[in-house]
Amino acid sequence: TSHVSVLGEDGSAVAATSTINTPFGAMVYSPRTGIILNNELLDLCERCPRGSGTTPSPVSGDRVGGAPGRCWPPVPGERSPSSMVPSILINKAQGSKLVIGGAGGELIISAVAQAIMSKLWLGFDLRAAIAAPILHVNSKGCVEYEPNFSQEVQRGLQDRGQNQTQRPFFLNVVQAVSQEGACVYAVSDLRKSGEAAGY
Amino acid sequence: MARGYGATVSLVLLGLGLALAVIVLAVVLSRHQAPCGPQAFAHAAVAADSKVCSDIGRAILQQQGSPVDATIAALVCTSVVNPQSMGLGGGVIFTIYNVTTGKVEVINARETVPASHAPSLLDQCAQALPLGTGAQWIGVPGELRGYAEAHRRHGRLPWAQLFQPTIALLRGGHVVAPVLSRFLHNSILRPSLQASTLRQLFFNGTEPLRPQDPLPWPALATTLETVATEGVEVFYTGRLGQMLVEDIAKEGSQLTLQDLAKFQPEVVDALEVPLGDYTLYSPPPPAGGAILSFILNVLRGFNFSTESMARPEGRVNVYHHLVETLKFAKGQRWRLGDPRSHPKLQNASRDLLGETLAQLIRQQIDGRGDHQLSHYSLAEAWGHGTG
């Protein structure tokens, strides 16, 4: 997955996230067109209980809404659920904007949320907000820490009862452009050796 | 008398001239020297995941292209520089803010399920993960029709101009980027790559290409030239699509030209959630904007600030609340099903955007991090960690 953030001279903006899903997609290549094919249908697996397929396994409603608890078979024309979140934040009163999004499969939302939180509320500048190591919560409720995440915070969370586990690799990458008054800041994630450009 | 009058006029003219010079100087300086620090720009910017593609996007802006033009050019470039990440065989989601209308719209050109697919496809999930190789997982590519729709609605430069920099890159002795090489040498990916049809592109014999190795890719260069000059229909209803379908059928794909022809991007309003001074605009299901909105809306209510991070206990507290919020968010992911294909999910994401649910969740977050998974609606072992 790859994300591009753009802010134009007139203040218009675009956040776009594009993907072939997992690295190299389906690993199927069309030699005459030079095109590598996606494996996006794999994302439909998200809605199925682990260890089973299209057999429904109903669960009772939860207290905040009621999960349907079924593994629906794919429907032609359907789009699979996605973590992609190309987003634009606008503060009309101050003339500020943040154009942001990211890559990294299920890490996208964790990474983008933490970059926004750090930038908007915790006093980080945009570069620091994107560079800061992230944490992620997996579907078993365990916390996964990106390498170099604060040991002090990890210990503190453990003391509060948070379970942690190792994640083999982190592929989170965030790109953002912010406008603060007359100034434009742009950051491409160094995790992927990115570099922004502007004028 | 006349001399005195002439002197006055001269003085006035001199004053006007000086004032004009000062104004011109101020305007010129304001355009060239932003008082924003060395890392800031005065006018516009592009952040792609490689320098070369950010530069291409910037060049398009400087040629009076719109932000959509710059985005398309940067994405086309990325498909060549980081082909492990995205490309014409994938899908794209745009969130676009038009300053003139004040509107934010989403173009979702993510891939769709083809008409014919393996009947028990989802029974194969456990075996297929994490890589998901094989033609049975291919969705109908939406990338190019996504570009075309975005360009039709918001483009300013001619379509072909957006492809030229990348075609030049490919025709000019393109080499392997270090990031691509890292993926090619990854111990998990390498055996599958070597066994796949990608071997002919990315391997030199049995060895994956290294950084700065030449990466000749004439087929893609020709495809980009064809799409640039003939438009995207040559892919969705024409000879490029026909070639693609035939090529991948040899690997077991059931994708048809009809699937390609039927593909349409979806244009919808962005989700809109107030976050204090800001408003967050993000893409609705089946994209993840509702979950991101939910997380930030819950966190906003804790009123974290720079002060919260000043002391160790405060930092732990911030991240504890974040972890708890992420657990609740995980329990809500089922709401991201495609509402067009599953009408029961039509309004499933609406609750995620409101203050009522955010408040309820905040009330359920305390100092403990050892609640049962059912507390977060995570009791079922759902999901395979994809997305």
XYZ file of C-alpha atoms in Angstrom, chain B:
387
model
C 4.849 79.753 -8.149
C 5.119 77.375 -11.057
C 8.464 76.145 -9.736
C 6.943 75.475 -6.307
C 4.060 73.544 -7.847
C 6.441 71.457 -9.936
C 8.497 70.603 -6.874
C 5.374 69.452 -5.006
C 4.304 67.249 -7.897
C 7.800 65.775 -8.100
C 7.784 65.023 -4.399
C 4.370 63.359 -4.587
C 5.457 61.286 -7.585
C 8.659 60.322 -5.788
C 6.666 59.283 -2.721
C 4.274 57.223 -4.826
C 7.183 55.623 -6.620
C 8.841 54.706 -3.339
C 5.608 53.303 -1.918
C 5.112 51.223 -5.059
C 8.671 49.912 -4.849
C 8.155 48.921 -1.209
C 4.902 47.092 -2.059
C 6.460 45.257 -5.002
C 9.452 44.291 -2.871
C 7.187 43.025 -0.081
C 5.132 40.941 -2.500
C 8.229 39.466 -4.140
C 9.827 38.667 -0.792
C 6.661 37.110 0.579
C 6.612 34.732 -2.377
C 10.236 33.730 -1.980
C 10.891 33.872 1.744
C 8.267 32.194 3.879
C 8.614 33.120 7.531
C 7.917 29.494 8.406
C 11.319 27.983 8.993
C 13.658 26.059 6.713
C 11.526 22.897 6.539
C 8.390 24.672 5.401
C 7.070 25.629 2.015
C 5.235 28.801 1.120
C 2.716 27.532 -1.387
C 2.095 23.829 -1.934
C 3.524 20.384 -1.267
C 3.395 16.713 -2.134
C 4.240 13.860 0.228
C 4.626 10.543 -1.581
C 6.589 7.573 -0.272
C 9.656 8.287 -2.405
C 11.540 11.460 -3.285
C 11.318 10.942 -7.029
C 7.517 10.630 -6.921
C 7.090 13.620 -4.574
C 9.222 15.603 -7.031
C 7.058 14.504 -9.956
C 3.926 15.553 -8.070
C 5.463 18.941 -7.284
C 6.447 19.476 -10.919
C 2.848 18.871 -11.947
C 1.645 21.471 -9.414
C 4.204 23.942 -10.745
C 2.874 23.370 -14.251
C -0.465 24.679 -12.911
C -1.824 21.184 -12.355
C -4.493 20.648 -9.720
C -3.831 18.629 -6.544
C -5.659 15.724 -8.211
C -3.338 15.979 -11.230
C -0.312 15.920 -8.905
C -1.707 12.973 -6.971
C -2.309 10.894 -10.102
C 1.184 11.659 -11.434
C 2.734 10.743 -8.069
C 0.749 7.500 -7.897
C 1.680 6.462 -11.442
C 5.296 7.060 -10.442
C 4.916 5.051 -7.238
C 3.613 2.080 -9.204
C 7.050 1.944 -10.820
C 9.261 2.887 -7.867
C 7.448 0.814 -5.251
C 5.636 -1.863 -7.288
C 5.450 -4.093 -4.220
C 2.971 -1.574 -2.780
C 0.600 -0.499 -5.528
C 0.058 -0.344 -9.263
C -2.373 -0.422 -12.156
C -3.479 -3.908 -11.084
C -4.824 -2.633 -7.764
C -7.253 -0.087 -6.381
C -7.296 3.401 -4.936
C -9.319 5.660 -2.653
C -9.204 9.439 -3.037
C -10.437 11.961 -0.459
C -10.645 15.321 -2.204
C -11.219 18.773 -0.715
C -12.292 21.448 -3.175
C -11.582 24.832 -1.624
C -13.922 26.604 -4.026
C -17.004 24.588 -3.130
C -15.908 23.693 0.396
C -16.951 20.101 -0.305
C -15.040 16.937 0.486
C -15.783 13.907 -1.640
C -14.467 10.368 -1.760
C -13.782 8.369 -4.904
C -13.552 4.717 -3.982
C -11.997 2.755 -6.818
C -10.986 -0.184 -4.727
C -11.135 -3.588 -6.375
C -14.386 -5.555 -6.513
C -15.284 -9.237 -6.359
C -15.458 -10.626 -9.923
C -18.611 -12.326 -11.212
C -16.962 -15.708 -11.090
C -14.863 -16.694 -8.125
C -13.980 -19.878 -6.265
C -17.168 -20.959 -4.438
C -15.388 -21.833 -1.221
C -12.823 -19.067 -1.463
C -13.056 -18.057 2.175
C -12.436 -21.625 3.312
C -8.904 -21.089 2.030
C -8.161 -18.095 4.239
C -6.189 -19.873 6.935
C -3.899 -21.593 4.417
C -3.503 -18.522 2.226
C -2.416 -16.084 4.907
C -0.257 -14.162 5.329
C 0.815 -13.793 1.685
C -2.330 -14.635 -0.243
C -0.604 -15.670 -3.430
C -2.541 -17.073 -6.356
C -5.010 -15.925 -8.975
C -8.089 -16.854 -6.931
C -7.538 -13.771 -4.724
C -7.492 -11.246 -7.571
C -10.164 -8.557 -7.428
C -11.244 -6.504 -10.439
C -8.593 -3.739 -10.678
C -10.000 -0.241 -10.167
C -6.892 1.924 -10.171
C -7.144 3.405 -13.666
C -10.879 4.106 -13.623
C -10.290 5.755 -10.248
C -7.686 8.046 -11.801
C -9.954 8.776 -14.751
C -12.906 9.695 -12.541
C -10.774 11.898 -10.285
C -9.253 13.590 -13.347
C -12.648 14.053 -15.008
C -13.982 15.768 -11.899
C -10.943 17.724 -10.708
C -8.171 17.535 -13.308
C -6.685 20.619 -14.935
C -3.817 19.373 -17.092
C -4.222 17.048 -20.080
C -4.470 13.391 -19.008
C -1.401 12.305 -20.978
C 0.784 14.886 -19.246
C 0.317 13.078 -15.932
C 1.968 9.928 -17.299
C 4.901 11.509 -19.124
C 7.335 11.858 -16.177
C 6.968 8.190 -15.242
C 7.233 7.007 -18.836
C 10.452 9.024 -19.082
C 11.645 7.429 -15.855
C 10.994 3.940 -17.211
C 12.459 4.652 -20.652
C 15.506 6.375 -19.159
C 17.256 3.492 -17.496
C 15.110 2.827 -14.437
C 16.880 1.100 -11.522
C 15.758 -0.849 -8.466
C 15.022 1.320 -5.411
C 16.540 0.178 -2.105
C 13.093 -0.351 -0.561
C 11.985 -2.619 -3.412
C 15.194 -4.601 -3.125
C 14.611 -5.068 0.590
C 11.232 -6.650 -0.162
C 12.713 -8.837 -2.898
C 15.311 -10.172 -0.469
C 12.861 -10.683 2.409
C 13.140 -14.264 3.612
C 9.358 -14.753 3.787
C 8.590 -13.266 0.372
C 11.577 -14.491 -1.624
C 10.610 -18.161 -2.078
C 7.095 -17.249 -3.256
C 8.443 -14.561 -5.570
C 10.932 -16.960 -7.051
C 8.186 -19.489 -7.712
C 5.905 -16.881 -9.299
C 5.734 -15.173 -12.683
C 7.277 -12.109 -11.055
C 10.599 -13.903 -11.201
C 11.063 -12.831 -14.838
C 10.798 -9.199 -13.760
C 12.605 -9.024 -10.442
C 15.217 -11.809 -10.537
C 18.501 -12.138 -12.295
C 18.598 -15.913 -12.645
C 18.032 -17.137 -9.121
C 19.077 -13.894 -7.432
C 16.681 -11.070 -6.597
C 17.688 -7.707 -8.016
C 19.788 -5.465 -5.808
C 19.572 -1.697 -5.244
C 20.600 0.263 -8.344
C 20.389 -2.831 -10.574
C 18.768 -1.955 -13.914
C 15.049 -2.751 -13.919
C 13.966 -2.857 -17.568
C 10.181 -2.871 -17.713
C 9.281 -2.154 -21.346
C 5.858 -3.805 -21.146
C 4.727 -1.412 -18.427
C 6.219 1.564 -20.253
C 4.212 0.626 -23.353
C 1.062 0.151 -21.256
C 1.492 3.589 -19.681
C 2.030 5.142 -23.123
C -1.094 3.435 -24.431
C -3.234 4.547 -21.482
C -1.786 8.058 -21.716
C -2.682 8.453 -25.362
C -5.856 6.363 -25.643
C -7.390 6.722 -22.171
C -8.446 4.079 -19.684
C -11.054 2.356 -21.872
C -8.246 0.595 -23.673
C -7.722 -1.219 -20.378
C -11.341 -1.731 -19.322
C -12.908 -2.575 -22.666
C -10.048 -2.751 -25.117
C -6.948 -4.642 -26.117
C -4.934 -4.013 -22.935
C -7.669 -5.579 -20.851
C -7.908 -8.480 -23.273
C -4.176 -9.121 -22.979
C -4.284 -8.915 -19.203
C -7.183 -11.345 -18.916
C -5.486 -13.810 -21.272
C -2.137 -13.563 -19.455
C -3.506 -14.226 -16.000
C -5.923 -16.926 -17.170
C -2.774 -19.003 -17.707
C -2.306 -18.804 -13.937
C -5.869 -19.856 -13.171
C -7.604 -16.482 -13.024
C -11.305 -16.392 -13.855
C -11.312 -12.625 -14.351
C -13.087 -11.634 -17.568
C -13.231 -8.610 -19.824
C -16.857 -8.255 -18.665
C -15.625 -7.882 -15.087
C -13.332 -5.088 -16.214
C -16.027 -3.411 -18.285
C -18.489 -3.464 -15.387
C -16.115 -1.903 -12.869
C -17.230 1.528 -11.704
C -15.705 3.724 -9.012
C -18.020 4.949 -6.300
C -18.283 8.694 -5.637
C -19.666 9.585 -2.209
C -19.532 12.316 0.397
C -16.761 11.964 2.944
C -17.659 11.131 6.524
C -17.546 14.285 8.600
C -16.753 14.291 12.311
C -16.027 17.336 14.472
C -12.860 16.993 16.547
C -12.654 20.146 18.607
C -11.288 22.926 16.389
C -10.925 20.573 13.454
C -13.339 18.592 11.313
C -12.157 15.199 10.151
C -13.156 14.070 6.644
C -12.531 10.432 5.810
C -13.847 7.663 3.552
C -16.974 5.711 4.586
C -17.263 1.881 4.659
C -15.974 -0.328 3.283
C -12.975 1.951 3.918
C -11.790 2.580 7.447
C -12.752 6.215 8.030
C -15.551 5.377 10.460
C -13.156 3.467 12.711
C -10.554 6.251 12.599
C -13.283 8.785 13.390
C -14.493 6.668 16.300
C -10.988 6.371 17.783
C -10.215 10.069 17.524
C -13.654 11.066 18.764
C -13.262 8.911 21.879
C -9.720 10.194 22.496
C -10.734 13.810 21.993
C -13.021 13.518 25.009
C -10.076 12.775 27.303
C -8.693 16.270 26.577
C -5.071 15.208 26.284
C -2.545 17.994 25.763
C 1.178 18.709 25.728
C 0.916 18.786 29.513
C -0.331 15.182 29.545
C 3.021 14.064 28.122
C 5.188 16.096 30.488
C 5.601 13.371 33.137
C 6.084 9.590 32.876
C 2.811 8.748 34.612
C 0.986 11.095 32.265
C 2.530 9.426 29.209
C 1.503 5.997 30.463
C -1.983 7.318 31.074
C -2.273 8.705 27.525
C -1.154 5.431 25.947
C -3.335 3.349 28.284
C -6.396 5.275 27.103
C -5.223 4.865 23.525
C -4.828 1.089 23.939
C -8.247 0.751 25.516
C -9.819 2.819 22.728
C -8.084 0.701 20.079
C -9.483 -2.455 21.702
C -13.009 -1.087 21.499
C -12.359 -0.008 17.923
C -11.230 -3.511 17.033
C -14.554 -4.811 18.312
C -16.368 -2.518 15.882
C -14.609 -3.513 12.673
C -17.466 -5.716 11.538
C -19.267 -2.462 10.676
C -16.923 -1.942 7.692
C -18.738 -4.427 5.443
C -19.677 -3.022 2.024
C -23.114 -1.463 2.570
C -23.921 -1.652 -1.156
C -23.533 -5.412 -1.211
C -24.889 -6.028 2.288
C -27.882 -3.725 2.828
C -28.164 -4.795 6.471
C -24.958 -2.870 7.050
C -26.347 0.270 5.419
C -26.232 2.350 8.588
C -23.920 0.176 10.627
C -21.168 2.776 10.757
C -23.390 5.704 11.723
C -23.129 5.014 15.469
C -19.350 5.180 15.248
C -19.502 8.831 14.294
C -21.708 10.043 17.113
C -21.001 11.385 20.555
C -23.366 8.906 22.228
C -21.219 5.855 21.519
C -18.002 7.783 22.173
C -19.284 8.801 25.587
C -20.417 5.262 26.373
C -16.981 3.934 25.487
C -15.200 6.588 27.556
C -17.317 5.545 30.535
C -16.155 1.955 30.068
C -12.480 2.887 30.067
C -10.933 2.873 33.511
C -7.421 2.416 34.866
C -7.370 -1.318 34.189
C -6.023 -2.960 31.094
C -6.939 -6.522 32.009
C -10.639 -6.637 31.202
C -12.033 -9.724 29.498
C -12.117 -9.533 25.707
C -15.919 -9.552 25.842
C -15.693 -6.116 27.504
C -14.554 -4.813 24.127
C -16.741 -7.117 21.980
C -13.561 -8.974 21.088
C -14.655 -12.319 22.557
C -14.951 -14.061 19.210
C -11.731 -14.911 17.463
C -12.728 -12.810 14.466
C -10.554 -11.679 11.729
C -7.323 -12.762 10.185
C -5.453 -9.518 10.655
C -5.828 -8.358 7.084
C -7.077 -5.099 5.683
